[in-house]
XYZ file of N, CA and C in Angstrom:
327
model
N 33.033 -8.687 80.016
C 32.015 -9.682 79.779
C 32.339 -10.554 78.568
N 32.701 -9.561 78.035
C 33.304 -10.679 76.472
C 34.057 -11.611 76.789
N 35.253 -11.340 77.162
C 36.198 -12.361 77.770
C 36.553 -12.906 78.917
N 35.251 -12.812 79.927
C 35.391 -13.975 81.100
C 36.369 -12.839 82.246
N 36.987 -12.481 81.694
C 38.548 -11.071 82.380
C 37.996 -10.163 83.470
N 38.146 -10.472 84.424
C 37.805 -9.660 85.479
C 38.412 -8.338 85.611
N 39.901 -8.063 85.084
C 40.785 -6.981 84.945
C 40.846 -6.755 83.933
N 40.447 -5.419 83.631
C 40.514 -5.033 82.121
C 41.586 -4.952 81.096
N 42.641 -5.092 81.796
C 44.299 -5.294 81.325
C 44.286 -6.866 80.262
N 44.146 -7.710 81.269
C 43.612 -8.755 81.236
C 42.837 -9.224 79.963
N 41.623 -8.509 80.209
C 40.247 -8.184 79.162
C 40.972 -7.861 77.579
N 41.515 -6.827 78.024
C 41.635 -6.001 76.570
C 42.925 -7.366 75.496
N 44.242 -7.685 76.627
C 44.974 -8.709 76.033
C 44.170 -9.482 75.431
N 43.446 -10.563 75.933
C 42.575 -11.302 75.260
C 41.918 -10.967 74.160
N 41.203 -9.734 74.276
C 40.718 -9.304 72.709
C 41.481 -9.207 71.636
N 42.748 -8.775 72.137
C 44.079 -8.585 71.359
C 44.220 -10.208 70.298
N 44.147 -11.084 71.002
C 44.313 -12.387 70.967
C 43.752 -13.106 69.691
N 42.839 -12.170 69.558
C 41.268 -12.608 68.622
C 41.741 -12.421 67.829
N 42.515 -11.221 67.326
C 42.945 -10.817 66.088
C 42.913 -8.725 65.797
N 41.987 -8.204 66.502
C 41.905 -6.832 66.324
C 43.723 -6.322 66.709
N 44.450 -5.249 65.844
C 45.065 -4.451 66.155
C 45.109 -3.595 67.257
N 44.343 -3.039 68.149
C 43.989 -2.873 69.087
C 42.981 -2.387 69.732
N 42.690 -2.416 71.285
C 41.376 -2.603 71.737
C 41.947 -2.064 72.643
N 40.167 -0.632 72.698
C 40.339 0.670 73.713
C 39.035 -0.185 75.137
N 39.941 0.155 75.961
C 38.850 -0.007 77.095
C 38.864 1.110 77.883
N 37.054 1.829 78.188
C 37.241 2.622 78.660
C 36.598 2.718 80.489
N 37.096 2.958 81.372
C 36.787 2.853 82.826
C 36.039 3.377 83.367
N 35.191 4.283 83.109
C 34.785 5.321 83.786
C 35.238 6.846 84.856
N 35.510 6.585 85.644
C 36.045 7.218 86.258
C 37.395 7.398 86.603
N 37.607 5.951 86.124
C 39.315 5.871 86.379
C 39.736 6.100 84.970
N 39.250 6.231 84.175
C 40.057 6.719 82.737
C 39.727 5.692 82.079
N 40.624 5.416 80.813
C 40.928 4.711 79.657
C 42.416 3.889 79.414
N 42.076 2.580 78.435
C 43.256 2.262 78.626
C 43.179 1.773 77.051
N 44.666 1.558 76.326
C 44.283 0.964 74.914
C 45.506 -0.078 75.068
N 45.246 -0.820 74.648
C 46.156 -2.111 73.791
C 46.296 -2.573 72.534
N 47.926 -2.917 72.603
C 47.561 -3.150 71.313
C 49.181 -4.409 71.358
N 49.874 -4.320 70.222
C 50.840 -5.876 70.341
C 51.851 -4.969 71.064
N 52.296 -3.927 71.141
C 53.152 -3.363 71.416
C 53.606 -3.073 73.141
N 52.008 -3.218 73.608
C 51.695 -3.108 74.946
C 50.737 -2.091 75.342
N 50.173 -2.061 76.621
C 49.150 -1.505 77.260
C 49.487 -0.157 77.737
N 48.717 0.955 77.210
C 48.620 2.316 77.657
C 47.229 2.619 78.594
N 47.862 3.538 79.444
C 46.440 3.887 80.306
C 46.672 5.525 80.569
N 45.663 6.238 80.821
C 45.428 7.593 80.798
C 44.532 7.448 81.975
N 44.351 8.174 82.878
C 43.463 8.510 84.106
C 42.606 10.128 83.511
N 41.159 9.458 84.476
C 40.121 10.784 83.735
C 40.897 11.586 83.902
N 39.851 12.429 83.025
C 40.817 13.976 83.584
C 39.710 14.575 84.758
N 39.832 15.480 84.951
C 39.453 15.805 86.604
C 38.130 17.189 86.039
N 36.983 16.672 85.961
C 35.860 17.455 85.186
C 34.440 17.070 86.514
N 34.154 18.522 86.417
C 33.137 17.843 86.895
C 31.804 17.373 86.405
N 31.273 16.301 86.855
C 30.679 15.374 85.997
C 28.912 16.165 86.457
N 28.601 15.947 85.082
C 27.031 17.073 85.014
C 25.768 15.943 84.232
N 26.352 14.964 83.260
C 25.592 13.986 82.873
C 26.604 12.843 82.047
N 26.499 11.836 82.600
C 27.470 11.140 81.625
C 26.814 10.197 80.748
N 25.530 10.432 80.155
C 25.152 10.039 79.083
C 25.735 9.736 78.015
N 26.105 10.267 77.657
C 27.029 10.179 75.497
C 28.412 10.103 75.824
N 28.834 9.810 77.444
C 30.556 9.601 77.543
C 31.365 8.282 76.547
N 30.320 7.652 76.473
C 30.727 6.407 75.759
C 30.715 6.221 74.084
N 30.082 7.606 73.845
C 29.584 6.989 72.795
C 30.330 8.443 71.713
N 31.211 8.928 72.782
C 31.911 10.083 72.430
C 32.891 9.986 72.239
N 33.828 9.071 73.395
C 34.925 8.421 73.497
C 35.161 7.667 72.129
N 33.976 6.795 71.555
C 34.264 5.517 70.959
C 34.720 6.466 69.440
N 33.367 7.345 69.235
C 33.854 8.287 67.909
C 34.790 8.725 67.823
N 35.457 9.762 68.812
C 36.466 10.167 68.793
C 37.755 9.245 68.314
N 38.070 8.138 69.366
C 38.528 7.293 68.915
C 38.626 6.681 67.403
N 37.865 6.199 67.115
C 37.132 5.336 65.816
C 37.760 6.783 64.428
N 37.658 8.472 64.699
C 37.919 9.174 64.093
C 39.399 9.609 64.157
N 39.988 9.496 65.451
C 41.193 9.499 64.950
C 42.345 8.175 64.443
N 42.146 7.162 64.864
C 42.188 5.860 64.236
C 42.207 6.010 62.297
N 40.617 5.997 62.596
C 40.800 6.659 60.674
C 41.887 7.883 59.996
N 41.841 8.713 60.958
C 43.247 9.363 60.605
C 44.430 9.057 60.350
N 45.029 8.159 61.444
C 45.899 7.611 61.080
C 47.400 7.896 62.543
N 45.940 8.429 63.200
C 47.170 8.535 65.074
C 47.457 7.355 65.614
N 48.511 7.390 66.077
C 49.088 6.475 67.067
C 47.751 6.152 68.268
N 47.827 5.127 68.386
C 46.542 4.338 69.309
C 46.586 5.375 70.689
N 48.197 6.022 70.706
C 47.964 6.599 72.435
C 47.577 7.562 72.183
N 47.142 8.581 70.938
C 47.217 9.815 70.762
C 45.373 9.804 70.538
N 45.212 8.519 69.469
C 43.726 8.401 69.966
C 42.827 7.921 71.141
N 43.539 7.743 72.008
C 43.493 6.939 73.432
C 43.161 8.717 74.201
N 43.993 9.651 74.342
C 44.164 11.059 74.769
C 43.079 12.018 74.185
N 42.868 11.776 72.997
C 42.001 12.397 72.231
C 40.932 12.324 72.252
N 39.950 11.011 72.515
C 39.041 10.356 72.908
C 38.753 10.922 74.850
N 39.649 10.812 75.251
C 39.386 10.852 76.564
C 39.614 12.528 76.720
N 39.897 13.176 76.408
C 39.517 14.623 76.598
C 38.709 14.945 75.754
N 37.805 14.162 75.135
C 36.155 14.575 74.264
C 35.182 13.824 75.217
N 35.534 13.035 75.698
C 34.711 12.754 76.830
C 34.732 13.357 78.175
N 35.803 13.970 79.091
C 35.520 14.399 79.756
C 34.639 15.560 79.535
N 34.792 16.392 78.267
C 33.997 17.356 77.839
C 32.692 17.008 77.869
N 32.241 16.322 77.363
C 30.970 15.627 77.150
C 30.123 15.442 78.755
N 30.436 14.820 79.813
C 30.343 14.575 80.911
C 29.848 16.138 81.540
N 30.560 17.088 81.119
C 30.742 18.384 82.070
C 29.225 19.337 81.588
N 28.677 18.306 80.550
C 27.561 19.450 80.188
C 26.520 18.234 80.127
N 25.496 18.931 79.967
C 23.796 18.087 80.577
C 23.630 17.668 79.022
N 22.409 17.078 78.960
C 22.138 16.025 77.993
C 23.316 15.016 76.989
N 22.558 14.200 75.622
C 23.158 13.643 74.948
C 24.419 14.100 73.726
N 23.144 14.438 72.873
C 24.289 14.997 71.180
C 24.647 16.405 71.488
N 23.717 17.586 72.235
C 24.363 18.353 72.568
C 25.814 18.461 73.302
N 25.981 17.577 74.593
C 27.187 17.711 74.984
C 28.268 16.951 74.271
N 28.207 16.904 72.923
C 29.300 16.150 72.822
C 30.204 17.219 71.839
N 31.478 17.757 72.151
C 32.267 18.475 71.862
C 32.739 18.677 70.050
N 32.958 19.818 69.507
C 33.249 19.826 68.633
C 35.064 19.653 68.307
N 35.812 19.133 67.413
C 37.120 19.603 67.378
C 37.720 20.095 68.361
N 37.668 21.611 68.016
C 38.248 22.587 68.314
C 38.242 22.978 69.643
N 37.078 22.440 70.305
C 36.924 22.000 71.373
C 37.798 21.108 72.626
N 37.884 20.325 72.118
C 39.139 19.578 72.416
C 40.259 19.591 71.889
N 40.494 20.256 70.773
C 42.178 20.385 70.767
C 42.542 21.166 72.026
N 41.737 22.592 72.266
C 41.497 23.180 73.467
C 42.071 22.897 74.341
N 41.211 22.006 75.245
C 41.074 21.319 76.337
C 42.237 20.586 76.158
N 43.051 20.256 75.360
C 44.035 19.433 75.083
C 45.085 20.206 75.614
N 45.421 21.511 75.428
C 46.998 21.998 75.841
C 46.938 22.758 77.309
Protein backbone atom coordinates (compact mmCIF):
# COMPACT_ATOMS: atom_id res chain seq x y z
CA UNK A 1 0.00 0.00 0.00
CA UNK A 2 2.81 2.28 0.69
CA UNK A 3 4.28 1.95 -2.57
CA UNK A 4 1.57 1.50 -5.18
CA UNK A 5 3.75 -2.39 -5.62
CA UNK A 6 1.55 -5.03 -6.19
CA UNK A 7 4.58 -7.65 -5.61
CA UNK A 8 6.15 -7.42 -2.56
CA UNK A 9 9.67 -7.89 -4.10
CA UNK A 10 8.79 -5.00 -5.93
CA UNK A 11 7.26 -3.23 -2.69
CA UNK A 12 10.08 -3.81 -0.44
CA UNK A 13 12.84 -2.43 -3.49
CA UNK A 14 11.03 0.70 -3.52
CA UNK A 15 11.15 1.20 0.18
CA UNK A 16 14.74 0.44 -0.20
CA UNK A 17 14.76 3.48 -2.52
CA UNK A 18 13.55 5.91 0.21
CA UNK A 19 16.54 5.51 2.04
CA UNK A 20 15.98 2.66 4.96
CA UNK A 21 18.92 0.01 5.05
CA UNK A 22 16.55 -2.57 4.85
CA UNK A 23 12.95 -3.52 4.73
CA UNK A 24 11.33 -6.85 6.16
CA UNK A 25 8.14 -7.84 4.45
CA UNK A 26 6.22 -10.26 6.00
CA UNK A 27 3.53 -12.71 3.90
CA UNK A 28 1.61 -14.54 5.89
CA UNK A 29 1.45 -17.79 5.03
CA UNK A 30 3.92 -17.81 2.50
CA UNK A 31 6.67 -16.57 4.84
CA UNK A 32 8.90 -13.52 4.95
CA UNK A 33 11.13 -11.76 2.85
CA UNK A 34 13.92 -8.94 3.71
CA UNK A 35 15.77 -6.51 1.49
CA UNK A 36 18.20 -4.71 1.61
CA UNK A 37 21.15 -3.05 -1.16
CA UNK A 38 22.71 -6.27 -1.32
CA UNK A 39 19.56 -8.07 -2.53
CA UNK A 40 16.34 -9.86 -1.63
CA UNK A 41 16.08 -12.84 0.84
CA UNK A 42 12.97 -14.91 1.34
CA UNK A 43 12.26 -17.71 3.92
CA UNK A 44 8.88 -19.74 3.51
CA UNK A 45 6.59 -20.26 6.82
CA UNK A 46 7.58 -22.80 8.61
CA UNK A 47 4.96 -25.53 8.66
CA UNK A 48 2.98 -24.90 12.32
CA UNK A 49 -0.17 -25.37 12.88
CA UNK A 50 -1.94 -22.24 13.03
CA UNK A 51 -4.20 -21.88 16.48
CA UNK A 52 -4.51 -17.87 16.48
CA UNK A 53 -2.56 -15.54 14.47
CA UNK A 54 -3.15 -12.55 16.40
CA UNK A 55 0.42 -11.14 17.70
CA UNK A 56 2.10 -12.93 14.40
CA UNK A 57 2.90 -9.53 13.32
CA UNK A 58 3.69 -7.92 16.01
CA UNK A 59 6.13 -10.75 17.07
CA UNK A 60 7.83 -11.00 13.90
CA UNK A 61 8.41 -7.13 13.87
CA UNK A 62 10.08 -7.35 17.65
CA UNK A 63 11.92 -10.07 17.06
CA UNK A 64 13.24 -8.57 14.13
CA UNK A 65 13.63 -4.88 15.40
CA UNK A 66 15.65 -7.03 18.49
CA UNK A 67 17.89 -8.75 16.59
CA UNK A 68 18.72 -5.87 14.20
CA UNK A 69 19.67 -4.01 17.50
CA UNK A 70 22.00 -6.75 18.08
CA UNK A 71 23.73 -6.48 15.38
CA UNK A 72 22.62 -9.87 12.98
CA UNK A 73 22.86 -10.02 9.55
CA UNK A 74 19.28 -8.94 8.09
CA UNK A 75 18.93 -12.88 7.00
CA UNK A 76 19.60 -14.14 10.41
CA UNK A 77 17.03 -11.57 11.68
CA UNK A 78 14.74 -12.39 8.81
CA UNK A 79 14.97 -16.49 10.33
CA UNK A 80 14.77 -15.40 13.75
CA UNK A 81 11.74 -13.36 13.48
CA UNK A 82 10.02 -15.95 11.47
CA UNK A 83 10.51 -18.87 13.80
CA UNK A 84 9.06 -16.49 16.79
CA UNK A 85 6.24 -16.15 14.81
CA UNK A 86 5.43 -19.34 13.74
CA UNK A 87 5.57 -20.02 17.51
CA UNK A 88 3.30 -17.41 18.29
CA UNK A 89 0.56 -18.60 15.70
CA UNK A 90 0.63 -22.28 17.26
CA UNK A 91 -0.80 -21.06 20.61
CA UNK A 92 -4.26 -19.12 21.34
CA UNK A 93 -4.38 -15.57 22.36
CA UNK A 94 -2.08 -12.31 22.14
CA UNK A 95 1.10 -11.49 24.68
CA UNK A 96 0.74 -14.87 25.98
CA UNK A 97 1.63 -16.62 22.76
CA UNK A 98 4.41 -14.81 22.00
CA UNK A 99 7.63 -16.91 22.61
CA UNK A 100 10.40 -16.36 24.91
CA UNK A 101 14.25 -16.62 23.62
CA UNK A 102 14.97 -19.77 24.43
CA UNK A 103 12.10 -20.69 22.89
CA UNK A 104 13.08 -20.11 19.64
CA UNK A 105 16.58 -20.68 19.65
CA UNK A 106 14.80 -24.16 20.17
CA UNK A 107 12.64 -24.28 17.49
CA UNK A 108 15.58 -23.00 15.57
CA UNK A 109 17.85 -26.27 15.32
Amino acid sequence: LLTGEGDPVRAAESLLRAGPACVAVTLGGEGALVATRQGVRAVPAFPVEAVDTTAAGDTFTGYFVAADAADLPPQECLLLATHAAAIAVSRPGAAPSIPVMAEVKQFSL
